[in-house]
Short mmCIF file of C-alpha atoms and ligand atoms in Angstrom, two decimals:
data_model
loop_
_atom_site.label_atom_id
_atom_site.label_comp_id
_atom_site.label_asym_id
_atom_site.label_seq_id
_atom_site.Cartn_x
_atom_site.Cartn_y
_atom_site.Cartn_z
CA MET A 354 0.00 0.00 0.00
CA PRO A 355 1.48 3.35 -1.00
CA ASP A 356 2.22 5.56 1.92
CA PRO A 357 3.45 8.93 0.74
CA ALA A 358 4.69 10.19 4.07
CA PRO A 359 4.31 13.90 3.43
CA ASP A 360 7.70 15.43 2.83
CA VAL A 361 6.69 18.71 4.40
CA PRO A 362 9.71 20.70 5.51
CA ARG A 363 9.53 20.89 9.27
CA ARG A 364 11.25 23.03 11.78
CA PRO A 365 12.59 21.29 14.84
CA SER A 366 9.85 20.39 17.31
CA VAL A 367 11.37 22.63 19.94
CA PRO A 368 10.03 26.09 19.19
CA ALA A 369 12.54 28.74 18.26
CA ARG A 370 13.57 30.88 21.21
CA ARG A 371 12.16 33.95 19.46
CA THR A 372 8.77 32.28 19.08
CA LEU A 373 8.78 31.27 22.71
CA LEU A 374 9.71 34.71 23.93
CA LYS A 375 7.03 36.21 21.74
CA ALA A 376 4.49 33.78 23.14
CA LEU A 377 5.52 34.58 26.70
CA ALA A 378 5.38 38.30 26.04
CA GLY A 379 1.76 37.85 25.01
CA ALA A 380 0.91 36.01 28.23
CA PRO A 381 -1.91 37.48 30.28
CA ALA A 382 -1.42 38.88 33.75
CA LEU A 383 -2.10 36.05 36.18
CA PRO A 384 -5.47 36.72 37.76
CA LEU A 385 -5.77 34.27 40.63
CA LEU A 386 -2.41 34.74 42.26
CA GLY A 387 -3.45 37.61 44.50
CA ASN A 388 -0.34 39.47 45.56
CA ALA A 389 2.17 36.93 44.24
CA PRO A 390 5.17 38.66 42.66
CA ALA A 391 4.41 39.67 39.10
CA ALA A 392 7.81 38.38 38.02
CA ALA A 393 6.74 34.74 38.48
CA ALA A 394 6.78 34.10 34.71
CA PRO A 395 5.39 30.61 34.22
CA ALA A 396 7.56 28.04 32.48
CA PRO A 397 5.74 26.42 29.57
CA ALA A 398 5.04 22.71 29.83
CA PRO A 399 7.54 20.50 28.00
CA GLY A 400 6.52 20.37 24.36
CA ILE A 401 3.80 23.00 24.65
CA VAL A 402 4.49 26.41 23.09
CA LYS A 403 1.97 28.66 24.84
CA PRO A 404 2.33 29.61 28.50
CA THR A 405 0.50 27.27 30.86
CA PRO A 406 0.32 29.26 34.12
CA SER A 407 -0.75 27.22 37.13
CA ALA A 408 -3.63 29.63 37.68
CA TYR A 409 -5.23 28.22 34.53
CA PHE A 410 -3.67 24.81 33.97
CA THR A 411 -2.65 21.56 35.62
CA LEU A 412 0.22 19.88 33.78
CA ARG A 413 -0.18 16.16 33.19
CA GLY A 414 2.80 14.72 31.33
CA THR A 415 2.82 16.13 27.79
CA ASN A 416 -0.64 17.61 28.39
CA ALA A 417 -2.09 20.69 30.06
CA GLU A 418 -5.54 20.38 31.65
CA ALA A 419 -7.60 23.55 32.02
CA ARG A 420 -8.80 24.39 35.53
CA TYR A 421 -12.48 23.89 34.89
CA GLU A 422 -13.51 26.20 37.73
CA THR A 423 -11.72 29.14 36.07
CA PHE A 424 -14.16 28.94 33.16
CA ALA A 425 -16.47 30.88 35.51
CA ASP A 426 -15.05 34.16 34.21
CA THR A 427 -15.17 33.17 30.54
CA GLY A 428 -18.08 33.41 28.11
CA PRO A 429 -19.45 30.70 25.84
CA LEU A 430 -16.06 30.42 24.10
CA THR A 431 -12.85 29.28 25.78
CA PRO A 432 -10.00 31.74 25.17
CA VAL A 433 -6.88 30.17 23.69
CA ASP A 434 -4.90 31.00 26.85
CA ARG A 435 -7.32 28.75 28.83
CA PHE A 436 -7.78 25.96 26.28
CA PHE A 437 -6.51 22.51 27.28
CA VAL A 438 -3.73 20.87 25.27
CA ARG A 439 -3.63 17.14 24.68
CA ASN A 440 -0.38 16.18 22.94
CA HIS A 441 0.77 12.62 22.38
CA THR A 442 4.30 13.99 21.86
CA THR A 443 5.20 17.66 21.39
CA THR A 444 3.79 20.61 19.50
CA PRO A 445 5.54 20.89 16.10
CA VAL A 446 6.13 24.48 14.99
CA LEU A 447 5.19 24.33 11.31
CA ASP A 448 5.39 26.92 8.55
CA ALA A 449 2.10 27.50 6.70
CA ALA A 450 3.92 28.66 3.54
CA ALA A 451 5.78 25.33 3.32
CA TRP A 452 2.80 23.23 4.40
CA SER A 453 0.56 21.15 2.20
CA LEU A 454 -2.10 18.50 2.66
CA THR A 455 -1.83 15.28 0.63
CA VAL A 456 -5.03 13.35 -0.06
CA TRP A 457 -4.27 9.87 -1.35
CA GLY A 458 -5.41 6.25 -1.45
CA ASP A 459 -7.42 3.71 -3.43
CA GLY A 460 -10.60 5.59 -2.57
CA LEU A 461 -9.76 8.32 -5.07
CA HIS A 462 -10.68 8.15 -8.75
CA GLY A 463 -7.44 7.47 -10.61
CA ARG A 464 -5.67 6.83 -7.29
CA THR A 465 -3.47 9.86 -7.87
CA PRO A 466 -2.50 11.75 -4.73
CA VAL A 467 -3.76 15.33 -4.70
CA ARG A 468 -2.05 18.17 -2.84
CA PHE A 469 -3.59 21.28 -1.36
CA GLY A 470 -1.39 24.19 -0.32
CA TYR A 471 -2.34 26.52 2.54
CA GLY A 472 -3.44 29.25 0.11
CA GLN A 473 -5.55 26.80 -1.91
CA LEU A 474 -7.31 25.67 1.24
CA ARG A 475 -8.01 29.27 2.25
CA ASP A 476 -9.43 29.94 -1.23
CA LEU A 477 -12.14 27.30 -0.75
CA PRO A 478 -15.49 28.48 0.65
CA ALA A 479 -15.03 29.14 4.37
CA VAL A 480 -17.39 27.97 7.10
CA THR A 481 -17.42 29.12 10.71
CA ARG A 482 -18.92 27.11 13.53
CA THR A 483 -18.73 26.72 17.27
CA ALA A 484 -17.69 23.31 18.53
CA LEU A 485 -16.44 21.76 21.73
CA VAL A 486 -13.28 19.71 21.69
CA GLU A 487 -13.49 17.25 24.58
CA CYS A 488 -11.08 14.41 25.22
CA ALA A 489 -12.72 10.97 25.43
CA GLY A 490 -10.98 10.68 28.81
CA ASN A 491 -12.33 13.93 30.28
CA GLY A 492 -13.50 13.15 33.82
CA ARG A 493 -11.51 9.91 33.86
CA SER A 494 -10.14 10.38 37.40
CA LEU A 495 -13.72 10.35 38.71
CA TYR A 496 -13.94 6.62 37.98
CA ALA A 497 -11.47 6.26 40.85
CA THR A 498 -12.49 9.11 43.17
CA GLN A 499 -16.25 8.67 42.81
CA GLN A 500 -16.69 5.01 41.90
CA GLY A 501 -13.59 3.39 43.42
CA GLU A 502 -12.63 1.87 40.06
CA THR A 503 -9.20 1.51 38.47
CA VAL A 504 -8.63 2.91 34.99
CA THR A 505 -5.53 3.67 32.90
CA GLY A 506 -4.68 6.89 31.08
CA THR A 507 -4.18 10.58 31.83
CA PRO A 508 -6.06 11.27 35.09
CA TRP A 509 -8.04 14.28 33.84
CA THR A 510 -10.54 15.86 36.18
CA LEU A 511 -13.09 17.95 34.23
CA GLY A 512 -10.88 20.35 32.27
CA ALA A 513 -10.03 18.35 29.14
CA ILE A 514 -12.59 20.39 27.24
CA GLY A 515 -12.94 23.75 25.55
CA ALA A 516 -15.33 25.52 23.18
CA ALA A 517 -14.11 27.60 20.28
CA ARG A 518 -15.29 29.21 17.09
CA TRP A 519 -13.53 27.40 14.26
CA ARG A 520 -13.18 28.70 10.71
CA GLY A 521 -11.98 26.66 7.79
CA ALA A 522 -12.79 24.69 4.67
CA ARG A 523 -15.27 21.84 4.53
CA LEU A 524 -13.62 18.43 4.44
CA SER A 525 -16.32 17.42 1.94
CA ASP A 526 -15.13 20.15 -0.47
CA VAL A 527 -11.54 18.90 -0.22
CA LEU A 528 -12.51 15.25 -0.66
CA ARG A 529 -14.75 16.01 -3.65
CA ARG A 530 -12.04 18.11 -5.30
CA ALA A 531 -9.59 15.26 -4.70
CA GLY A 532 -11.99 12.91 -6.50
CA ILE A 533 -13.37 10.69 -3.74
CA ALA A 534 -14.98 7.56 -5.20
CA ALA A 535 -18.63 6.73 -4.51
CA ASP A 536 -17.62 3.48 -2.81
CA ALA A 537 -14.97 4.95 -0.46
CA VAL A 538 -15.83 3.94 3.12
CA ASP A 539 -13.16 5.44 5.36
CA VAL A 540 -10.74 8.35 5.39
CA GLN A 541 -7.78 8.52 7.77
CA PRO A 542 -6.33 11.92 8.65
CA ARG A 543 -2.80 11.92 10.09
CA GLY A 544 -0.83 14.51 12.03
CA LEU A 545 2.66 15.86 11.39
CA ASP A 546 3.74 15.63 15.03
CA ASP A 547 6.40 13.08 15.93
CA PRO A 548 5.49 9.37 15.91
CA TYR A 549 4.03 8.22 19.22
CA VAL A 550 6.22 5.72 21.07
CA THR A 551 4.76 3.92 24.08
CA GLY A 552 6.14 0.95 25.98
CA GLY A 553 9.03 0.81 23.50
CA VAL A 554 6.65 0.40 20.54
CA ASP A 555 6.49 3.00 17.77
CA LEU A 556 2.83 3.39 16.84
CA GLY A 557 3.57 5.88 14.08
CA ARG A 558 2.00 9.27 13.64
CA VAL A 559 -1.29 10.04 15.33
CA ARG A 560 -4.08 9.00 12.96
CA ARG A 561 -7.54 7.53 13.24
CA PRO A 562 -10.07 6.37 10.65
CA LEU A 563 -13.19 8.45 10.11
CA PRO A 564 -16.19 6.99 8.25
CA VAL A 565 -16.91 8.76 4.95
CA ALA A 566 -20.48 9.53 6.08
CA LYS A 567 -19.16 11.72 8.92
CA ALA A 568 -16.29 13.10 6.83
CA LEU A 569 -18.76 14.40 4.23
CA ASP A 570 -21.19 15.72 6.84
CA ASP A 571 -19.94 18.52 9.13
CA VAL A 572 -16.16 18.13 9.46
CA ILE A 573 -13.98 21.16 8.81
CA LEU A 574 -10.31 21.73 8.12
CA ALA A 575 -9.83 24.60 10.54
CA TYR A 576 -7.21 27.31 10.12
CA GLU A 577 -8.71 29.80 12.60
CA MET A 578 -9.69 29.49 16.26
CA ASN A 579 -11.69 32.29 17.90
CA GLY A 580 -10.90 34.63 15.01
CA GLU A 581 -7.10 34.18 15.10
CA PRO A 582 -4.84 31.87 13.11
CA LEU A 583 -4.82 28.46 14.76
CA PRO A 584 -2.25 28.52 17.60
CA TYR A 585 0.74 26.17 17.34
CA ASP A 586 -0.50 23.95 20.18
CA HIS A 587 -3.94 23.53 18.65
CA GLY A 588 -2.79 22.35 15.25
CA TYR A 589 -1.27 25.21 13.23
CA PRO A 590 -1.53 25.57 10.34
CA VAL A 591 -4.53 23.26 9.83
CA ARG A 592 -6.42 20.79 12.02
CA LEU A 593 -9.54 18.74 11.66
CA ILE A 594 -12.62 19.63 13.71
CA VAL A 595 -15.05 16.74 13.98
CA PRO A 596 -18.06 18.22 15.79
CA SER A 597 -19.52 16.23 18.70
CA TRP A 598 -17.02 13.37 18.35
CA ILE A 599 -14.32 12.51 20.90
CA GLY A 600 -11.25 14.76 20.78
CA ILE A 601 -8.92 12.24 19.12
CA ALA A 602 -10.98 12.50 15.91
CA SER A 603 -9.95 16.15 15.54
CA ILE A 604 -6.42 15.50 14.26
CA LYS A 605 -4.06 18.47 14.74
CA TRP A 606 -1.19 19.50 12.41
CA LEU A 607 -2.91 17.70 9.57
CA GLY A 608 -0.45 16.39 6.95
CA ASP A 609 -2.28 13.80 4.88
CA ILE A 610 -5.58 12.01 4.54
CA GLU A 611 -5.86 8.48 3.22
CA VAL A 612 -9.11 7.69 1.39
CA SER A 613 -10.01 4.01 1.21
CA ARG A 614 -12.53 1.65 -0.34
CA SER A 615 -12.00 -0.78 2.54
CA PRO A 616 -12.21 -0.13 6.30
CA LEU A 617 -9.08 1.41 7.83
CA ALA A 618 -7.64 0.92 11.31
CA SER A 619 -4.95 2.40 13.53
CA PRO A 620 -3.95 1.86 17.18
CA TRP A 621 -6.27 4.79 17.94
CA SER A 622 -9.22 2.77 16.63
CA THR A 623 -8.18 -0.69 17.85
CA ASP A 624 -6.17 -0.53 21.10
CA TYR A 625 -7.41 2.87 22.24
CA TYR A 626 -10.77 4.64 22.11
CA ARG A 627 -12.90 1.55 22.46
CA LEU A 628 -14.60 0.33 25.61
CA PHE A 629 -12.93 -2.70 27.20
CA GLY A 630 -13.88 -4.47 30.40
CA ALA A 631 -16.48 -6.74 31.99
CA ALA A 632 -19.46 -4.72 30.77
CA HIS A 633 -18.32 -4.72 27.14
CA PRO A 634 -17.89 -7.27 24.32
CA PRO A 635 -14.77 -9.51 24.63
CA GLY A 636 -12.89 -7.73 21.81
CA GLY A 637 -14.02 -4.34 23.03
CA SER A 638 -16.81 -2.10 21.77
CA ALA A 639 -16.88 -0.58 18.31
CA PRO A 640 -14.50 2.39 17.96
CA LEU A 641 -15.89 5.34 19.92
CA THR A 642 -17.49 8.11 17.92
CA ARG A 643 -19.61 10.66 19.81
CA GLN A 644 -18.72 12.24 23.09
CA THR A 645 -21.24 11.97 25.91
CA LEU A 646 -22.96 14.50 28.21
CA LYS A 647 -21.80 16.20 31.41
CA SER A 648 -22.53 19.04 33.79
CA ALA A 649 -20.42 20.49 36.58
CA TYR A 650 -20.15 23.44 38.96
CA GLU A 651 -17.49 26.05 38.26
CA LEU A 652 -16.08 25.71 41.74
CA PRO A 653 -12.89 24.05 42.99
CA PHE A 654 -13.38 20.62 44.51
CA GLY A 655 -13.26 21.03 48.29
CA ALA A 656 -14.18 24.75 48.17
CA THR A 657 -15.23 26.29 51.47
CA LEU A 658 -18.56 28.15 51.47
CA GLU A 659 -19.66 30.44 54.25
CA THR A 660 -22.77 29.15 55.98
CA HIS A 661 -25.92 31.32 56.51
CA ARG A 662 -25.06 33.31 53.40
CA THR A 663 -26.61 33.26 49.94
CA HIS A 664 -24.23 31.99 47.29
CA ARG A 665 -24.65 32.21 43.55
CA LEU A 666 -23.33 28.95 42.12
CA THR A 667 -22.63 28.63 38.39
CA GLY A 668 -21.77 25.77 36.10
CA ARG A 669 -21.91 24.43 32.57
CA ALA A 670 -23.73 21.58 30.89
CA TRP A 671 -23.28 19.99 27.48
CA SER A 672 -24.27 16.98 25.43
CA ALA A 673 -22.79 15.64 22.21
CA HIS A 674 -26.15 14.10 21.32
CA ALA A 675 -28.60 16.99 21.38
CA PRO A 676 -29.09 20.51 22.77
CA VAL A 677 -29.31 20.76 26.56
CA ARG A 678 -32.94 20.75 27.71
CA ARG A 679 -32.60 21.22 31.47
CA VAL A 680 -30.18 21.14 34.36
CA ASP A 681 -31.25 20.13 37.85
CA VAL A 682 -29.20 20.72 40.96
CA SER A 683 -29.07 19.23 44.44
CA THR A 684 -27.26 20.72 47.41
CA ASP A 685 -28.03 17.89 49.81
CA GLY A 686 -26.27 14.97 48.15
CA GLY A 687 -29.17 14.08 45.87
CA ALA A 688 -32.14 13.95 48.29
CA HIS A 689 -33.85 16.98 46.72
CA TRP A 690 -33.52 18.42 43.22
CA ARG A 691 -34.54 21.76 41.72
CA PRO A 692 -34.06 23.24 38.26
CA ALA A 693 -31.08 25.50 37.62
CA ARG A 694 -31.54 28.67 35.56
CA LEU A 695 -30.09 28.33 32.06
CA LEU A 696 -28.06 31.40 31.07
CA ASP A 697 -27.60 30.54 27.39
CA ALA A 698 -30.06 29.46 24.74
CA PRO A 699 -29.38 25.75 24.17
CA ARG A 700 -27.94 25.12 20.73
CA ARG A 701 -26.75 22.06 18.90
CA ALA A 702 -23.08 22.94 19.57
CA GLY A 703 -21.23 24.27 22.55
CA TRP A 704 -22.35 24.32 26.15
CA VAL A 705 -24.93 26.06 28.28
CA ARG A 706 -24.03 28.10 31.34
CA TRP A 707 -26.37 27.76 34.30
CA ALA A 708 -26.78 29.26 37.76
CA THR A 709 -28.52 28.60 41.04
CA THR A 710 -28.56 30.26 44.44
CA TRP A 711 -28.02 28.45 47.70
CA ARG A 712 -28.17 29.56 51.30
CA PRO A 713 -26.59 26.77 53.31
CA HIS A 714 -27.15 26.23 57.04
CA GLY A 715 -24.96 24.09 59.23
CA THR A 716 -21.28 23.36 58.96
CA GLY A 717 -19.06 20.54 57.73
CA PRO A 718 -18.92 18.58 54.47
CA ALA A 719 -21.66 18.79 51.85
CA THR A 720 -22.07 17.43 48.34
CA LEU A 721 -23.32 19.46 45.40
CA LEU A 722 -24.77 17.64 42.41
CA SER A 723 -25.91 18.72 38.96
CA ARG A 724 -27.69 16.66 36.34
CA VAL A 725 -28.20 17.55 32.68
CA THR A 726 -31.02 16.27 30.49
CA ASP A 727 -30.72 16.82 26.73
CA ALA A 728 -33.42 17.28 24.11
CA ALA A 729 -33.07 13.63 23.05
CA GLY A 730 -33.94 12.53 26.59
CA ASN A 731 -30.41 11.53 27.61
CA VAL A 732 -29.78 12.17 31.29
CA GLN A 733 -26.67 11.76 33.42
CA PRO A 734 -26.76 8.46 35.34
CA GLU A 735 -25.72 7.95 38.96
CA ARG A 736 -22.81 5.78 37.86
CA ALA A 737 -20.79 5.61 34.68
CA VAL A 738 -20.29 2.13 33.21
CA HIS A 739 -16.70 1.15 33.94
CA ASN A 740 -14.25 0.62 31.09
CA THR A 741 -10.57 -0.15 31.62
CA GLN A 742 -9.33 3.01 29.91
CA GLY A 743 -11.79 5.30 31.63
CA TYR A 744 -13.47 6.83 28.59
CA LEU A 745 -16.80 8.64 28.36
CA PHE A 746 -17.37 9.41 32.05
CA ASP A 747 -20.97 10.60 32.12
CA ALA A 748 -22.13 10.16 35.71
CA ILE A 749 -23.52 12.94 37.90
CA VAL A 750 -20.47 14.64 39.41
CA ARG A 751 -20.46 14.59 43.22
CA HIS A 752 -18.86 17.90 44.08
CA PRO A 753 -17.48 18.05 47.63
CA VAL A 754 -17.57 21.38 49.51
CA THR A 755 -17.11 22.40 53.13
CA LEU A 756 -19.51 24.70 54.96
CA ALA A 757 -17.86 26.93 57.52
N1 MTE B 1354 -1.76 15.14 15.49
C1 MTE B 1354 -2.37 15.03 16.67
N2 MTE B 1354 -3.68 15.31 16.74
C2 MTE B 1354 -4.33 15.22 17.92
C3 MTE B 1354 -3.65 14.79 19.10
C4 MTE B 1354 -2.25 14.54 19.00
O1 MTE B 1354 -1.58 14.23 19.99
N3 MTE B 1354 -1.65 14.67 17.78
N4 MTE B 1354 -4.37 14.63 20.27
C5 MTE B 1354 -5.81 14.37 20.09
C6 MTE B 1354 -6.56 14.35 21.33
S1 MTE B 1354 -6.48 12.91 22.24
C7 MTE B 1354 -7.38 15.39 21.72
S2 MTE B 1354 -8.35 15.27 23.09
C8 MTE B 1354 -7.41 16.65 20.94
C9 MTE B 1354 -7.03 17.83 21.83
O2 MTE B 1354 -7.05 19.04 21.12
P1 MTE B 1354 -6.35 20.34 21.77
O3 MTE B 1354 -4.97 19.98 22.21
O4 MTE B 1354 -6.40 21.38 20.72
O5 MTE B 1354 -7.19 20.73 22.96
O6 MTE B 1354 -6.52 16.64 19.83
C10 MTE B 1354 -6.44 15.40 19.15
N5 MTE B 1354 -5.65 15.55 17.96
MO1 MO B 1355 -8.10 13.00 23.81
#
């Protein structure tokens, strides 16, 4: 099988010092540090170009998790300086002028690879849409903390998610111009970041098959995020955005797309991003596609709330299946529920902010709960169904606070 590894000229994966200094110079003043010395310039995470100040991020290996509670002072979109980064290796600093996308494979008429330069892609009709990017493992650590279950993988809390406004070309336009055959079944986008090596095994570059039906539906090749060129860490110059699917589908630093008349596979569709474990078929579930639904308070876990005072509590809710219909909250561990007030009009993409007021009495530990119901009738369960890799946590989050 031909495999034209794109011969895109690449700069070294360590960003140039100038780039780094420029990025740091653009860093925001740190809001949550109170009177900490202003000179405490945050070191970027290894392999991540943008600053990842501890006020906004928790570093987890090659990744930076957003502090979910700090979304409280953001609007419906997540600013780039708060947006989580999930890197299998390191952020490559690519040059748009030297970049091109190769579309190739037996699923093209004539089987001739077709190249698109950055300018050609930008000349195609542009679409703009809001979409969440949420890692399949978002909330993974709650399998352990809330359900006492062991799972493998990055122990995200709730911050492996962000919402942005993406602008780019339709994947369907690119595939049609490349001459996709009527009987093509899968496409497989692949990134230009370094091959992923785990346990001494080289799994190659990050790639994952995408069924043609989804590829021709609403997928975009994004070159802008929140009105700016895509940042290095989020896939510059071009990434895929696969709305409502798990984050791994949205391949960053896109280099090539294979188009095939027979089903494709990669470690990201066979070993990872399936459900394994007692509750699932012996060989694992089918490869995961859609994300699930969640809701959570924008409050640190273990926050202390003053008793006999009225608090305004806020949060967010989202579902990859349908618009949010309602959010219910409980401040007594689930004995009583009441509706929260929705602050945004539910739409098919993005999340809904919500609020409730609470005047606690008494002191000591308490548990706050929130529960989203979407327009398709999906509702968060009490428990998520365990899977060994801790994907798709969807259970009602039990949010511990202390009343004092
Ligand atoms: N090329 C490439 N694409 C990638 C990844 C990666 O490591 N390399 N990580 C994936 C995963 S697991 C997620 S959750 C999202 C994260 O996107 P973000 O870093 O822009 O938040 O990118 C996906 N696309
Ligand atoms: Mo992910």
